Structures are given as structure tokens and as C-alpha cells.
Coordinates of C-alpha atoms and ligand atoms in Angstrom, one line a residue:
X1 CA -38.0 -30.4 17.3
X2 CA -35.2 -29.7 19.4
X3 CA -31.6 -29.4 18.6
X4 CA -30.4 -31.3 21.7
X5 CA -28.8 -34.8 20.8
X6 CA -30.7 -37.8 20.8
X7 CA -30.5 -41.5 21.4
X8 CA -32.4 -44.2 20.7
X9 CA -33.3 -47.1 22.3
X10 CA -32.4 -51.0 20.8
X11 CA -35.0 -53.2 20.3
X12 CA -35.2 -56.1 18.8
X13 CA -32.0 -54.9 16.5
X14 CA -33.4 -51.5 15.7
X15 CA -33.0 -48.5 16.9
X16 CA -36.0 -46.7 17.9
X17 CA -38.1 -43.5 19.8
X18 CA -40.9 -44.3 22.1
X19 CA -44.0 -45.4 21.1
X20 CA -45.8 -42.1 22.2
X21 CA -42.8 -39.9 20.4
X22 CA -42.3 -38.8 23.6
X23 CA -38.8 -37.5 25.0
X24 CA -37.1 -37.3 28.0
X25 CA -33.9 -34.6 28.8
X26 CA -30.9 -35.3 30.2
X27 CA -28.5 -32.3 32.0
X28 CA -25.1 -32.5 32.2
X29 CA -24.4 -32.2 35.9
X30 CA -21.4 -29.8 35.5
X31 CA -23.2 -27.5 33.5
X32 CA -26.7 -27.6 34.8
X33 CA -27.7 -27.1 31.1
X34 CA -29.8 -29.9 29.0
X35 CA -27.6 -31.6 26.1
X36 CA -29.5 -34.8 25.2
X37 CA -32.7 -36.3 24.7
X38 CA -33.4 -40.2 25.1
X39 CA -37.1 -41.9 24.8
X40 CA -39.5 -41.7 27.4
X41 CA -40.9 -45.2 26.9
X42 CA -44.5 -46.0 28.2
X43 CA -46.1 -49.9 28.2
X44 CA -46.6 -50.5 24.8
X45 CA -42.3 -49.8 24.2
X46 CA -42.4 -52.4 27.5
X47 CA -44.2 -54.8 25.8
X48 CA -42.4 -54.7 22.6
X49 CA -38.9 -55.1 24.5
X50 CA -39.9 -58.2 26.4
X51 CA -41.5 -59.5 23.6
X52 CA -38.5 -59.4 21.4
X53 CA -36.1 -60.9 24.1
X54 CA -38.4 -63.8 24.8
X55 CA -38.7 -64.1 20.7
X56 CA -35.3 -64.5 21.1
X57 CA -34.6 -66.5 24.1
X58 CA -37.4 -69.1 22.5
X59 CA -36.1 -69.4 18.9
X60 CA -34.0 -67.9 16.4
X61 CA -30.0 -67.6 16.1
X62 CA -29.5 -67.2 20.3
X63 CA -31.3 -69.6 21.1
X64 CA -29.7 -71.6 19.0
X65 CA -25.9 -70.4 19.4
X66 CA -23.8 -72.8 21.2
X67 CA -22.0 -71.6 24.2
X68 CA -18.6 -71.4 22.7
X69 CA -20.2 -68.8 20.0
X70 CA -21.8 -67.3 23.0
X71 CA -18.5 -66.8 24.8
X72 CA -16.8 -65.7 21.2
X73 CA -19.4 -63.0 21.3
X74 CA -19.1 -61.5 24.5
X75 CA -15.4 -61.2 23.8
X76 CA -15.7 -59.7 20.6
X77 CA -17.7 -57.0 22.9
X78 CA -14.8 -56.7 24.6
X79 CA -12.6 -56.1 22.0
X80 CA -14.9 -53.2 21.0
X81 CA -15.7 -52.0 24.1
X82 CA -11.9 -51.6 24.7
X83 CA -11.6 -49.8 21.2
X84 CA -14.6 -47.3 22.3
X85 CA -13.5 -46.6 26.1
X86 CA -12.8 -43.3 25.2
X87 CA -15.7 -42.3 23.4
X88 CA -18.3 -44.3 25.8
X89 CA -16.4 -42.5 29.2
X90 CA -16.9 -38.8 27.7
X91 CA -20.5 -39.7 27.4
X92 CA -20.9 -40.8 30.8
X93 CA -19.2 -37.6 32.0
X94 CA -21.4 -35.8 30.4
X95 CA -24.7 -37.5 31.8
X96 CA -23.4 -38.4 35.5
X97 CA -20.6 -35.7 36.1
X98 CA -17.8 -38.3 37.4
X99 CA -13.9 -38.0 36.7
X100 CA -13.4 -38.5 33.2
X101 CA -10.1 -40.0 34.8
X102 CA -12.4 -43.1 36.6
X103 CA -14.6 -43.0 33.9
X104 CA -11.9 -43.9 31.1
X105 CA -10.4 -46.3 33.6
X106 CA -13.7 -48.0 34.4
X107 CA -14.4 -48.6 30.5
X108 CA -11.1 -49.8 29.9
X109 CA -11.7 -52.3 32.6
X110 CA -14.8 -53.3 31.6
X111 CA -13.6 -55.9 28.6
X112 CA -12.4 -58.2 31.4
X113 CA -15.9 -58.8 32.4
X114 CA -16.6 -60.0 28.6
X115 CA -13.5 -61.4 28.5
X116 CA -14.0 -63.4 31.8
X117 CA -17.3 -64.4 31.0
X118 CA -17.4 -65.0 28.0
X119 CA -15.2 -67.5 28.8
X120 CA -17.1 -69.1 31.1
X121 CA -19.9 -69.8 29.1
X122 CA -18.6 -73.0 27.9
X123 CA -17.5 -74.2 31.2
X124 CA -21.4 -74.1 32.2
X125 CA -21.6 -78.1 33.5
X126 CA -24.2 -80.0 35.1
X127 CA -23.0 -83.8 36.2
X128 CA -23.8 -87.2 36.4
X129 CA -25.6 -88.1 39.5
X130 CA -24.4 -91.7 41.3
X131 CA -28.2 -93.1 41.2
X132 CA -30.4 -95.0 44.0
X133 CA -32.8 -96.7 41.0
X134 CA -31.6 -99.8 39.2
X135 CA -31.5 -99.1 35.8
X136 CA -31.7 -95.2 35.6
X137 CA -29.1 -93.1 34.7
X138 CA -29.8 -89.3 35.7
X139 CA -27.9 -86.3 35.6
X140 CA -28.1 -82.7 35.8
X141 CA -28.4 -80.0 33.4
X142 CA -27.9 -75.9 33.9
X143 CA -29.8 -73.6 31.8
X144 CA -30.5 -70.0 31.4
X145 CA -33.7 -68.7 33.0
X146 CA -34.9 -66.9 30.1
X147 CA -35.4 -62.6 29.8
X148 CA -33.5 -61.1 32.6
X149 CA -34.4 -57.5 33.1
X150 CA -31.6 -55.4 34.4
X151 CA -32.4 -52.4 36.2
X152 CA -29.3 -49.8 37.3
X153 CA -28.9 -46.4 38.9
X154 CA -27.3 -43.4 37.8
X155 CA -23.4 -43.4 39.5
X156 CA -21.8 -45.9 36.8
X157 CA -24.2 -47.0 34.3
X158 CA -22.3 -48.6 32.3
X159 CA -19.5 -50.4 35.0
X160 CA -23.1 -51.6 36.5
X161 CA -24.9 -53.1 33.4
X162 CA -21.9 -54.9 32.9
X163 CA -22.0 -56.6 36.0
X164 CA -25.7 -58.2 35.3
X165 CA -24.9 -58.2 31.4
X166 CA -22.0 -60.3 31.3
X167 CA -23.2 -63.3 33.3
X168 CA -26.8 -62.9 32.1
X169 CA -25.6 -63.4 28.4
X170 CA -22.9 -65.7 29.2
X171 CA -25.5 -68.0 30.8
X172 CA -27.7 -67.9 27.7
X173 CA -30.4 -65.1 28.8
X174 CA -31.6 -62.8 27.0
X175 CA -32.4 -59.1 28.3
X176 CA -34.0 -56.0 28.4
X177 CA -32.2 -53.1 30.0
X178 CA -34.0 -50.3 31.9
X179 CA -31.3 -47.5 32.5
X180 CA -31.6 -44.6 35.2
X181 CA -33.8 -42.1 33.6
X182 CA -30.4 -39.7 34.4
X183 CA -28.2 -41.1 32.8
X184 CA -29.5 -42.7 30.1
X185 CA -27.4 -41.9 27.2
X186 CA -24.2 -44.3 27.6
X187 CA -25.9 -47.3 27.7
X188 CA -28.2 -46.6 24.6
X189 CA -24.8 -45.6 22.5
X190 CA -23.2 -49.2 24.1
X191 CA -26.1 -51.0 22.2
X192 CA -24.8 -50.4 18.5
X193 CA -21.4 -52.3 19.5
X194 CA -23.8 -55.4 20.2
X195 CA -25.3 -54.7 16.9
X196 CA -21.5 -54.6 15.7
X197 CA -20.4 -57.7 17.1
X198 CA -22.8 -59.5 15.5
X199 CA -25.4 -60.4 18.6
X200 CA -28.9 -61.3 17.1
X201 CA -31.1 -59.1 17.0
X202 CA -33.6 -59.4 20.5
X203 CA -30.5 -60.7 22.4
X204 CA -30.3 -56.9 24.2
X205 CA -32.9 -54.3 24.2
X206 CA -33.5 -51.1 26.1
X207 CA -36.3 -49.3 27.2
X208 CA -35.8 -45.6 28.7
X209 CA -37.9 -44.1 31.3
X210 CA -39.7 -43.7 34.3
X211 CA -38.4 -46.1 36.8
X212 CA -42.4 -45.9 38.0
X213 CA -44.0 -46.1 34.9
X214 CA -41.3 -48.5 32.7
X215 CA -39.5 -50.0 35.5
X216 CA -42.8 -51.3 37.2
X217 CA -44.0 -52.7 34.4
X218 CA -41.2 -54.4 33.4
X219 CA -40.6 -55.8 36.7
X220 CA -44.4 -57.5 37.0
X221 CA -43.8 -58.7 33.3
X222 CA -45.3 -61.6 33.4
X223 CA -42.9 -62.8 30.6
X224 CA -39.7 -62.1 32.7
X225 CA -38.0 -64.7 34.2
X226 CA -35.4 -62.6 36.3
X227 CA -34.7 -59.0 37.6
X228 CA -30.9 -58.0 38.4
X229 CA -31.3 -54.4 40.5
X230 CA -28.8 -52.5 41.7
X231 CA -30.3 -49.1 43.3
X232 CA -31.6 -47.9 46.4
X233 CA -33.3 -50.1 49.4
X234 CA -36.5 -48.2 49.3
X235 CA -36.7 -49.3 45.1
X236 CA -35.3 -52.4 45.6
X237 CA -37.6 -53.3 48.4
X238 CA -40.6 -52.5 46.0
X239 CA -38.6 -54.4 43.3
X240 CA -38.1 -57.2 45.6
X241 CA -42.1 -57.6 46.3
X242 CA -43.2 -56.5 43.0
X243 CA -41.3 -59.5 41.4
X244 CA -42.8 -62.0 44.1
X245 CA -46.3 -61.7 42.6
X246 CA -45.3 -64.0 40.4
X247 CA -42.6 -66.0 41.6
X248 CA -39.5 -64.1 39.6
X249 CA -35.3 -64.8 40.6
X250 CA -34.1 -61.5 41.9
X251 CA -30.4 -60.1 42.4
X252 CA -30.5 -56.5 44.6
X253 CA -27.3 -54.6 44.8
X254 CA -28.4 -52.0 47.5
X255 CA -26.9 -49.2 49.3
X256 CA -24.3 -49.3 52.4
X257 CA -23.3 -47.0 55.4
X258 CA -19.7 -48.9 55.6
X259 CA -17.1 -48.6 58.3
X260 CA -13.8 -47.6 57.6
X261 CA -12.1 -48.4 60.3
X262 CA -8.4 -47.1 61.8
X263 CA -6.2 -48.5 64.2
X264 CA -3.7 -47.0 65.9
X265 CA -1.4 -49.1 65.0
X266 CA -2.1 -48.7 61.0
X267 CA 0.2 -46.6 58.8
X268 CA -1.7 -43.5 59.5
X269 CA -0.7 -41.9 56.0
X270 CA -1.8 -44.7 54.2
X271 CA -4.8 -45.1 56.5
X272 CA -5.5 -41.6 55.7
X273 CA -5.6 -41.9 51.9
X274 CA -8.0 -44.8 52.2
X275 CA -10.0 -42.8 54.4
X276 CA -10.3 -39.7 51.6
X277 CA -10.8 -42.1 48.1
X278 CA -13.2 -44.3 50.1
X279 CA -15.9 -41.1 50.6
X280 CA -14.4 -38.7 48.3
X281 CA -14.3 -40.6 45.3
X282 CA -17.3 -40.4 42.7
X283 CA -18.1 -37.3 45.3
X284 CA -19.5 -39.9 47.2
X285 CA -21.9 -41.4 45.5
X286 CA -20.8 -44.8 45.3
X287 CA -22.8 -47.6 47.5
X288 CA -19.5 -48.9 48.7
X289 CA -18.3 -45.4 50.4
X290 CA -16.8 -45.5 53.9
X291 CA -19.0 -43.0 55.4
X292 CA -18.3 -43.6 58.6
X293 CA -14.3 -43.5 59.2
X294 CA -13.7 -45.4 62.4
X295 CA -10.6 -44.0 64.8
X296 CA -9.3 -45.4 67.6
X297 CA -9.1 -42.5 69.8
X298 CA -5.5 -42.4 70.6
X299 CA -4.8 -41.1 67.2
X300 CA -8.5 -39.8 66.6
X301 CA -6.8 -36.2 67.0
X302 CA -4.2 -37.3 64.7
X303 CA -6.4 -38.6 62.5
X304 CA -8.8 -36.0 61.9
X305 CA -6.7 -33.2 60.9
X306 CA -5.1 -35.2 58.5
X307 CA -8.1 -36.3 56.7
X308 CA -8.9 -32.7 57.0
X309 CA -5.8 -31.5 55.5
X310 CA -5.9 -33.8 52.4
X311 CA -9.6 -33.1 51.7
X312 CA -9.0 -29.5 51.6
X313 CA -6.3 -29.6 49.0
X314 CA -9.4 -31.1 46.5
X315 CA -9.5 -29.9 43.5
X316 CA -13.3 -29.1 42.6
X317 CA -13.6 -28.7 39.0
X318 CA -15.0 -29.3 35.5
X319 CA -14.5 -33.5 35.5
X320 CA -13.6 -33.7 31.8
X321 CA -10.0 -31.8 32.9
X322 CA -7.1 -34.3 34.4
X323 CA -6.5 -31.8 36.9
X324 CA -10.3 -31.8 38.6
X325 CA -10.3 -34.2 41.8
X326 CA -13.7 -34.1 43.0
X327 CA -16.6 -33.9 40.5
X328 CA -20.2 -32.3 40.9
X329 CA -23.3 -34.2 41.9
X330 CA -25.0 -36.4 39.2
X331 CA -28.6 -35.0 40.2
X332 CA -30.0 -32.4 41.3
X333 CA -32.2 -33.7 43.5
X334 CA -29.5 -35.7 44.4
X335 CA -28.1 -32.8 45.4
X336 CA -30.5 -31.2 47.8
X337 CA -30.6 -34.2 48.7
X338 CA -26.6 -34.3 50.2
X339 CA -27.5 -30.6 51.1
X340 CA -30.2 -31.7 53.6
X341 CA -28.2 -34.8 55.3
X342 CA -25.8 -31.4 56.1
X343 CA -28.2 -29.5 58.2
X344 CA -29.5 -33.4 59.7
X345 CA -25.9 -33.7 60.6
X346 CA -26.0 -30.3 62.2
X347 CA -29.0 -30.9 63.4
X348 CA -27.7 -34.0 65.4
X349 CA -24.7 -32.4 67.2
X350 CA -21.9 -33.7 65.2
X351 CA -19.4 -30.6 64.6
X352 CA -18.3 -30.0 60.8
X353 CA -14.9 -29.5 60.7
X354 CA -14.7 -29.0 56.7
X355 CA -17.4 -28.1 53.7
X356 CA -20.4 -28.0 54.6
X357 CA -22.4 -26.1 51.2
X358 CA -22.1 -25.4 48.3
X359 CA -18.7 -24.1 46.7
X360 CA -18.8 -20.1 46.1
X361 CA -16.4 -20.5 43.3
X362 CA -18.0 -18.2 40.4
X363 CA -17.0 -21.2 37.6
X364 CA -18.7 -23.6 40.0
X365 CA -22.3 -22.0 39.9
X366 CA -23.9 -23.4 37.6
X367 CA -22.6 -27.3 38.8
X368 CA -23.8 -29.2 41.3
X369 CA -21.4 -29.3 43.5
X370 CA -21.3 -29.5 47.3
X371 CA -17.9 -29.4 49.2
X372 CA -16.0 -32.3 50.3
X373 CA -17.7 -32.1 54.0
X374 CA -16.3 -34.1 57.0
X375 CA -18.0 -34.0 60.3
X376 CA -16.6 -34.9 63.5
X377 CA -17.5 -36.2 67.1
X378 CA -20.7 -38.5 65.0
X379 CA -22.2 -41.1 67.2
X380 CA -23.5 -44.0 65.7
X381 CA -27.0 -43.5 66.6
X382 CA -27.1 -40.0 64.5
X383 CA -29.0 -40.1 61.6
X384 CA -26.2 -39.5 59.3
X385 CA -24.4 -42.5 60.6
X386 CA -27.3 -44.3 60.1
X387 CA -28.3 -43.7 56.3
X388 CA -27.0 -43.4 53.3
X389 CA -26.2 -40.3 51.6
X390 CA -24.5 -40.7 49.2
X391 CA -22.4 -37.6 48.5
X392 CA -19.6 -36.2 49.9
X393 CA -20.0 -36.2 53.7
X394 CA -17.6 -38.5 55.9
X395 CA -18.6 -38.6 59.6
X396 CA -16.1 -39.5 62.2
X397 CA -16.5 -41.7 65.1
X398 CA -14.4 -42.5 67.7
X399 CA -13.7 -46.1 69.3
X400 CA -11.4 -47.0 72.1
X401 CA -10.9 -50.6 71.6
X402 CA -11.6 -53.7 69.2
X403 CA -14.8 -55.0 70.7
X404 CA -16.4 -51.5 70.6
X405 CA -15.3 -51.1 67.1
X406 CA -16.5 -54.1 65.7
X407 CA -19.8 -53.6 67.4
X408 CA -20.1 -50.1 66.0
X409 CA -19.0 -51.3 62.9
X410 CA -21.8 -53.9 63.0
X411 CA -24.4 -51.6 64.1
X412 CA -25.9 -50.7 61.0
X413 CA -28.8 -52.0 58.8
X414 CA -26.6 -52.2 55.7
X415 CA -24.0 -54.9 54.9
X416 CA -22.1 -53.6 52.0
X417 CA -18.5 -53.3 52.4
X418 CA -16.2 -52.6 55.1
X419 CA -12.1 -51.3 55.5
X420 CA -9.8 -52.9 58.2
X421 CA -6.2 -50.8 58.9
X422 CA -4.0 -52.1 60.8
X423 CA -0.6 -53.7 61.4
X424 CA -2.0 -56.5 63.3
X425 CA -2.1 -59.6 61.6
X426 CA -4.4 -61.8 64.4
X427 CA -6.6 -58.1 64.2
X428 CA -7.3 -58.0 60.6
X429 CA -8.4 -61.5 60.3
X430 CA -10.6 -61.0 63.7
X431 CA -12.2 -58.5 61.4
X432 CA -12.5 -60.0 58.1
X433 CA -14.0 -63.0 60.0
X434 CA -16.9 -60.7 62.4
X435 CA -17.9 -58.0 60.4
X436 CA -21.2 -58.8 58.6
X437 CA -20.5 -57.0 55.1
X438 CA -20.0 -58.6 51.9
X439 CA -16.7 -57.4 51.2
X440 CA -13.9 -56.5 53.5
X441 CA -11.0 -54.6 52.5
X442 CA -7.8 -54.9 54.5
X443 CA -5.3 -52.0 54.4
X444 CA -6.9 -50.9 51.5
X445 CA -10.3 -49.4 50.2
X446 CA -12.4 -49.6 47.3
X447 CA -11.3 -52.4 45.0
X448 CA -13.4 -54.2 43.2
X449 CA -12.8 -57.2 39.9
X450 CA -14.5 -59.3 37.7
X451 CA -12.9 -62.0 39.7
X452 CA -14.3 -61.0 43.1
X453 CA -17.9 -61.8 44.3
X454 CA -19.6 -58.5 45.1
X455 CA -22.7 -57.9 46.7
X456 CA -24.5 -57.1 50.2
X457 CA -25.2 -58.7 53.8
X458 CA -28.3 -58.0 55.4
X459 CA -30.5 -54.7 53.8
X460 CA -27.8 -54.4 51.5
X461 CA -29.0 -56.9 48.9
X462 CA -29.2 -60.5 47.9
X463 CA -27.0 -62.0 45.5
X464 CA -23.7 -61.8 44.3
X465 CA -22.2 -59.7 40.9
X466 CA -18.6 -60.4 39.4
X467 CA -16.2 -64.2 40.1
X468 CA -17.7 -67.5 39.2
X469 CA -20.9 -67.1 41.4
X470 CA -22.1 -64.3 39.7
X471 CA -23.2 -66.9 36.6
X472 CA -24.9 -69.0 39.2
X473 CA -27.8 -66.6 39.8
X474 CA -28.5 -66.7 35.8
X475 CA -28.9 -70.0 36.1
X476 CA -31.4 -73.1 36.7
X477 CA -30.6 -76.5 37.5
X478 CA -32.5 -79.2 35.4
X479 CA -32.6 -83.0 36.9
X480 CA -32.6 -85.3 33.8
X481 CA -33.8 -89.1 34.4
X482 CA -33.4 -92.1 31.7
X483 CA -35.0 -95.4 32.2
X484 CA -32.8 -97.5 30.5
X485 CA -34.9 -100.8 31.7
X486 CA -36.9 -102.9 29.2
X487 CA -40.0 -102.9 30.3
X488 CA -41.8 -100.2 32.3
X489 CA -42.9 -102.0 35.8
X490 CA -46.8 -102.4 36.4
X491 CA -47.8 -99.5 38.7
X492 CA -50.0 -100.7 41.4
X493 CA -47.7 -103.4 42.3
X494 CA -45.8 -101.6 45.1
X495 CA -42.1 -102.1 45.7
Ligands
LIG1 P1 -32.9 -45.7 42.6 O1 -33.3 -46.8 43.5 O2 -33.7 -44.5 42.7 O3 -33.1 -46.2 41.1 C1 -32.4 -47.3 40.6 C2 -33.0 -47.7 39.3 O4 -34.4 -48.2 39.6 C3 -33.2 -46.6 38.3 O5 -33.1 -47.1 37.0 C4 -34.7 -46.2 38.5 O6 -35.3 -45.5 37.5 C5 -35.3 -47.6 38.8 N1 -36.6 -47.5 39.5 C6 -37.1 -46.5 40.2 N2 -38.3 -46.9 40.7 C7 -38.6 -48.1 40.2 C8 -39.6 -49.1 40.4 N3 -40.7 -48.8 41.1 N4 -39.6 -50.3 39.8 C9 -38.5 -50.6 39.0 N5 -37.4 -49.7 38.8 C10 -37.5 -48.5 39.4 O7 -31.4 -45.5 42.8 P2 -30.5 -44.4 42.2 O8 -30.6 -44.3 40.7 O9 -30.8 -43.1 43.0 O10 -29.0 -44.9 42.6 C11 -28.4 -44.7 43.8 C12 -28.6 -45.9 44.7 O11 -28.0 -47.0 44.1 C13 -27.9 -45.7 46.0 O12 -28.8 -46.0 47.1 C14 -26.8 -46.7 45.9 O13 -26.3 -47.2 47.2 C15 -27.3 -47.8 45.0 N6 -26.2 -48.5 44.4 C16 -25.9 -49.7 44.8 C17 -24.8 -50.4 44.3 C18 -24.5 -51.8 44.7 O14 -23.8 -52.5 43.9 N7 -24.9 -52.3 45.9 C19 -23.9 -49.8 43.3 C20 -24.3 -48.5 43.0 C21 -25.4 -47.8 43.5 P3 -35.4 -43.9 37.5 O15 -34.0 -43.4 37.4 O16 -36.1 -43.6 36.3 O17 -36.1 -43.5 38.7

């Protein structure tokens, strides 16, 4: 046996290894070394999972709870979420190599998501319906769909799962969670403060693994009602098609290539800083980053050494220390991954005015880092304006006027997210209005809440996370009709 730590995986209220007794390792990204081991689950833990969570969407305590205990529950999560934050961030340091500084602040934000909807599980209403028929009375009723299976990547496992978990149990589902095989290890420690708050057992279960082997199967489950992604396009395209076959709801949080755009009218320092935390941030890898900053070319000069200037003074670092500003890459495939889009971007023409590799720093060598990288003179037909990276790399293209900014901004296959600076008020509402993304940021970059419906236009997903919405795609809408009459009419006597 080895001596690295392990997890275990929830189901159906105990904790458990794979049925195989296989295991799966997971690095820590600053260290490059191996520190835990998690399950590497195979069909037969698949079939257990969904088995329990449609056990307990069918009968038992759940399905039996009314939504007011429902909603008590969830907030009780909160409440120990909230207790844990600091505990549950240094794991997900460890496993995905992010700012321990974002990650305690995610987790402590995370309880307003219980909070919020737990909260509005007893405000779930259907109506009465003015009726056509004498002597009917009908009305609508909204009900859970039954096992939701939520599917998330690697950059903020647990800020991710929250997002599908709070509304999916809020509603009344039930569900099995498939972390990224990479990052494992914060979502299997999250399941014993369900256990804790008292959810019954089948409510929540995991199964670790291959997205391939576990995710497939879970996904063509013929026992799951829903499947709440968020990922790449390639995956969720498969996702998407896989869960067809047999007629499943789906929610896809893709990727995005989003436009930050400057005006030259916007208050260029501000403009700047949104410019560095929208790409810089999580190193990168978040599917909201504003890869392509935008300039109007009056201040494009301007502009670029100033963006320049700020990203050198990065601190690259280990990401558990307060002073460390830019963390490694979660993967290392990931990785070589960013390393390639470098040489595309090379490759292209576009001229790299900062990074560009790997840091030389001796304490950095074992990491997997790659240098805050900015490349400028990008046209938007270049492959790295095009796709996603996700990592570190901003690319800079100029505009000279609105029309040609929105168009640029527009020209893109995702739809994620987009950032507006500017002083004009007529201009940032122009903008808000005509770009196609699902959230727009004005004079700002980068915010998201539990209050705010999040989620992508065009390849960038379908469906909405977070605000009252979110609770809509758990749902099902039931059409209830009552003959109150006395006497059922004779049926071939037409009317
Ligand atoms: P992937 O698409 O590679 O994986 C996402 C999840 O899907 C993982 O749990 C993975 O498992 C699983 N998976 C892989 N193959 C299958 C399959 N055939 N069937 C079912 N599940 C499968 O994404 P990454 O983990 O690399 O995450 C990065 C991506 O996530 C980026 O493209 C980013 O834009 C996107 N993202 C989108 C967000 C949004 O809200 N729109 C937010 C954050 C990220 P395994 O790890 O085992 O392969």
C-alpha cells in the first residue's frame, strides 16, 4: 500500500474504494510530486451510485422531506461549509495549484449559494390555470427531475459543484457527482459535511475516475434523468449527444475566448487592472478569461506597455504563501498544452512582448508554471484569438472604432463573457445590448454571484447556473386536471 493520502468516495452514506480496489494519483501542481490517492471507479461503482440516488429520489427520508426541511438542510451545509472554508481551500490548493487567497475566498462565498437556495426551495410554485372546460379545475405542479449527474472540471471544483449542487438539491434531485479525475480530493472531503448535516444517505454520491470510462457511463445511464456539465466544448459536445440517446435534460457550461474591450475614453488605469485579473487570474484557466484585450488604437501604445508593466511585477510563487500572485498550471498536460498555443502564437505572426516559457527560477522547477505571456499585434483570425487556451496568454488586438470592435468582439464561436470600458454611457449600453455573450461586465471584469444567471451564448453552452433561473433547469412542469362534474359524459357523442 502506499503511504500517500486517500479519499474515499460517498455512496449511498458510506464511504468507500472502488469496486476493483483500484487507485488513482493526484499531484500537487506546485510540486510536481504525488500526495493523494482517490478511487478509480469502473461500471459496477457507476451502477451502485445511480442506484442509490434513484433509491433515494423514489423512496425513503428525501423523498419524503418537505421542501422547507430541504431548504433547512442546504443551509445547515452552509453553515458548515463556512466553518470548513479553511480546511476545504488548502485542499484545493493542493490538487489544482490556485491562490490559496481565491481559494479561501471562493469557499467562504460558497454558503450563499446554500443559503440562497436553500431558501428557495419552498418558494417552488406551480399555479392555478384560468380553465376553457366547464367544470375542471387544473393547475400546474413543478417537480424535480429525478438523479442529476454533475460532471465538473478541474479549475474550481468545488465553486463549480456548487453551482449544479445547490439548485439540483434545492429542487428535490438527487445526485451523483463525477469530479475531474485531477482534482478529485476536495469534493470527496466536502461529502462528509452532507453526512454531517444530516442529508440521507443516497441524496449525494460520488464516483471518481476516468471521465471516458465513469463519465460515459454515467452520462448514457439509463436511470439519469439530467446531466449538469461544465467542461470543455469538445466533452460537452460528446456529453451533449451521448445524453440524447435517450432523451436526457442537459446544462453545458463550456469554454469562452471573451473580449475585453478598451476605449479610449475609459480610465486607462482601471482599464488596465481589469485587463491583467481578467487573463491573469487563476493563471488563466478560468472559462470566463478575457483573452483577447480589445484597444482602441489611439491608446493601443498606451495601453500595451501598461498591461506590460503590471504583468511583469507578478509574483510567481508557491500559491499557499499570501505574497504569490500568479499560481502554476493545474495539469501537466494542461501545461504543454499552454506551452504549444505559445509557439501557435509565434507561429501566426503575433509578436510577444512578455513571457513566453517557462520561468527559470531554480524554486519554480519542479511547478508548472508558464510566465504571464502577452502577445501583441493578434488578429482575430489567428488561431490563438480563435481558441481557448486557457492559461496565461492575453493577445492584443487593435480596433479603431465601435462598429469594428463590436464585430471583432462578436467574431468568435464562443459566447461566454465579455468586458466593456468606457466613459460613455450611450456606448456601454450599445454594448451590453450587441454583444452575443452571456454576461457582460461594464467597467469591470470577472464578477460573478449566486444572484446572477451565468452561462454561455452560442458554443459556449446551454443553460443557465446561479439567480432564480438556475432552479428552473432542475425542474419539470406537471399539468394537473380535476373533473369536478357528476357524471362522466358519454364518449362518442361529440361536442
Ligand atoms: P474537460 O472537458 O476535459 O473535462 C470536464 C469533466 O468532464 C471532467 O470531469 C472530465 O473527467 C469529464 N469527462 C471527460 N470526458 C468525458 C466523457 N466522455 N463523458 C463524460 N465526462 C467526461 O474539461 P477540463 O477538466 O479540462 O476543464 C477545462 C474546461 O472547462 C475549459 O474548456 C473551460 O472553459 C471549461 N470551463 C467552463 C466553465 C463554464 O462555466 N462555462 C467554468 C470552468 C471551466 P476527466 O477529468 O476524468 O477527464
Amino acid at each position: 500500500m502506499s503511504n500517500l493520502e486517500r479519499f474515499y468516495n460517498l455512496v449511498d452514506g458510506n464511504y468507500q474504494a472502488s469496486a476493483t480496489g483500484c487507485w488513482l494519483t493526484t499531484a500537487n501542481p506546485y510540486t510536481g510530486a504525488d500526495w493523494a490517492e482517490v478511487p478509480q471507479c469502473g461500471i459496477d461503482d457507476v451502477e451502485q451510485a445511480v442506484a442509490a440516488a434513484y433509491r433515494a429520489f423514489s423512496s425513503g427520508p428525501w423523498a419524503r422531506l418537505n421542501a422547507t426541511a430541504r431548504g433547512k438542510l442546504l443551509r445547515r451545509l452552509g453553515d458548515l461549509i463556512a466553518r470548513d472554508a479553511e480546511k476545504l481551500a488548502a485542499l484545493e490548493v493542493r490538487d489544482n495549484g490556485k491562490l490559496y487567497a481565491e481559494m479561501l475566498g471562493q469557499l467562504r462565498y460558497l454558503p450563499e449559494w446554500y443559503y440562497y437556495f436553500g431558501g428557495l426551495a419552498d418558494k417552488i410554485e406551480g399555479g392555478v390555470l384560468p380553465s376553457d372546460k366547464a367544470e375542471v379545475f387544473s393547475y400546474t405542479k413543478r417537480e424535480p427531475l429525478g438523479v442529476v449527474v454533475a460532471i465538473t472540471p478541474w479549475n474550481s471544483p468545488l465553486m463549480l459543484l456548487t453551482w449544479k449542487l445547490a439548485p439540483a438539491l434545492a429542487a428535490g434531485n438527487t445526485v451523483v457527482i463525477k469530479p475531474s479525475e485531477f482534482t478529485s480530493c476536495s469534493t470527496l472531503a466536502l461529502m462528509a459535511l452532507f453526512k454531517e448535516a444530516g442529508f440521507p444517505d443516497g441524496v449525494v454520491n460520488t464516483v471518481t475516475g476516468f471521465g471516458h470510462e465513469v463519465g460515459t457511463a454515467l452520462v448514457s445511464h439509463p436511470l439519469v434523468a439530467k446531466v449538469a456539465f461544465t467542461g470543455g466544448d469538445a466533452t460537452g459536445a460528446s456529453v451533449y449527444s451521448q445524453a440524447a440517446k435517450n432523451i436526457k435534460h442537459v446544462t453545458l457550461e463550456l469554454g469562452g475566448k471573451s473580449p475585453n474591450i478598451i476605449f479610449a475614453d475609459a480610465h486607462i488605469e482601471n482599464a488596465v487592472k481589469g485587463a491583467i485579473s481578467g487573463i491573469f487570474a487563476a493563471s488563466g484557466q478560468t472559462c470566463i478569461a478575457g483573452s483577447r484585450l480589445l484597444v482602441q488604437r489611439s491608446v493601443y501604445q498606451q495601453v500595451s506597455e501598461k498591461v506590460v508593466a503590471l504583468a511583469r511585477t507578478a509574483q510567481l510563487g508557491d500559491p499557499m504563501l499570501s505574497t504569490t500572485q500568479v499560481g502554476p498550471i493545474t495539469t501537466l498536460p494542461q501545461r504543454d498544452k499552454v506551452l504549444q498555443y505559445i509557439d501557435v502564437a509565434r507561429e501566426g505572426g503575433a509578436e510577444c512582448l512578455l513571457g513566453g516559457k517557462r520561468p527559470e527560477a531554480e524554486a519554480l522547477a519542479n511547478g508548472w508554471f508558464v510566465e504571464p505571456t502577452i502577445f501583441a499585434d493578434v488578429h482575430n483570425q489567428m488561431r490563438i484569438a480563435r481558441e481557448e487556451v486557457f492559461g496565461p496568454i492575453l493577445s492584443i488586438i487593435p480596433f479603431d472604432d465601435d462598429d469594428e470592435a463590436l464585430s471583432i468582439a462578436n467574431d468568435t464561436p464562443y459566447g461566454l463573457a465579455a468586458g466593456v470600458w468606457t466613459a460613455d454611457i450611450r456606448r456601454a449600453f450599445r454594448f451590453t445590448d450587441q454583444i452575443r455573450a452571456g454576461t457582460v461586465w461594464v467597467n469591470t471584469y470577472r464578477a460573478v454571484s449566486f444572484m446572477a444567471p451565468f452561462g454561455g451564448y452560442k458554443q459556449s453552452g446551454i443553460g443557465r447556473e446561479n439567480g432564480q433561473v438556475a432552479i428552473d433547469d432542475y425542474l419539470q412542469t406537471k399539468s394537473v386536471w380535476v373533473n369536478l362534474a357528476e357524471e362522466v359524459l358519454n364518449p362518442f357523442v361529440m361536442r
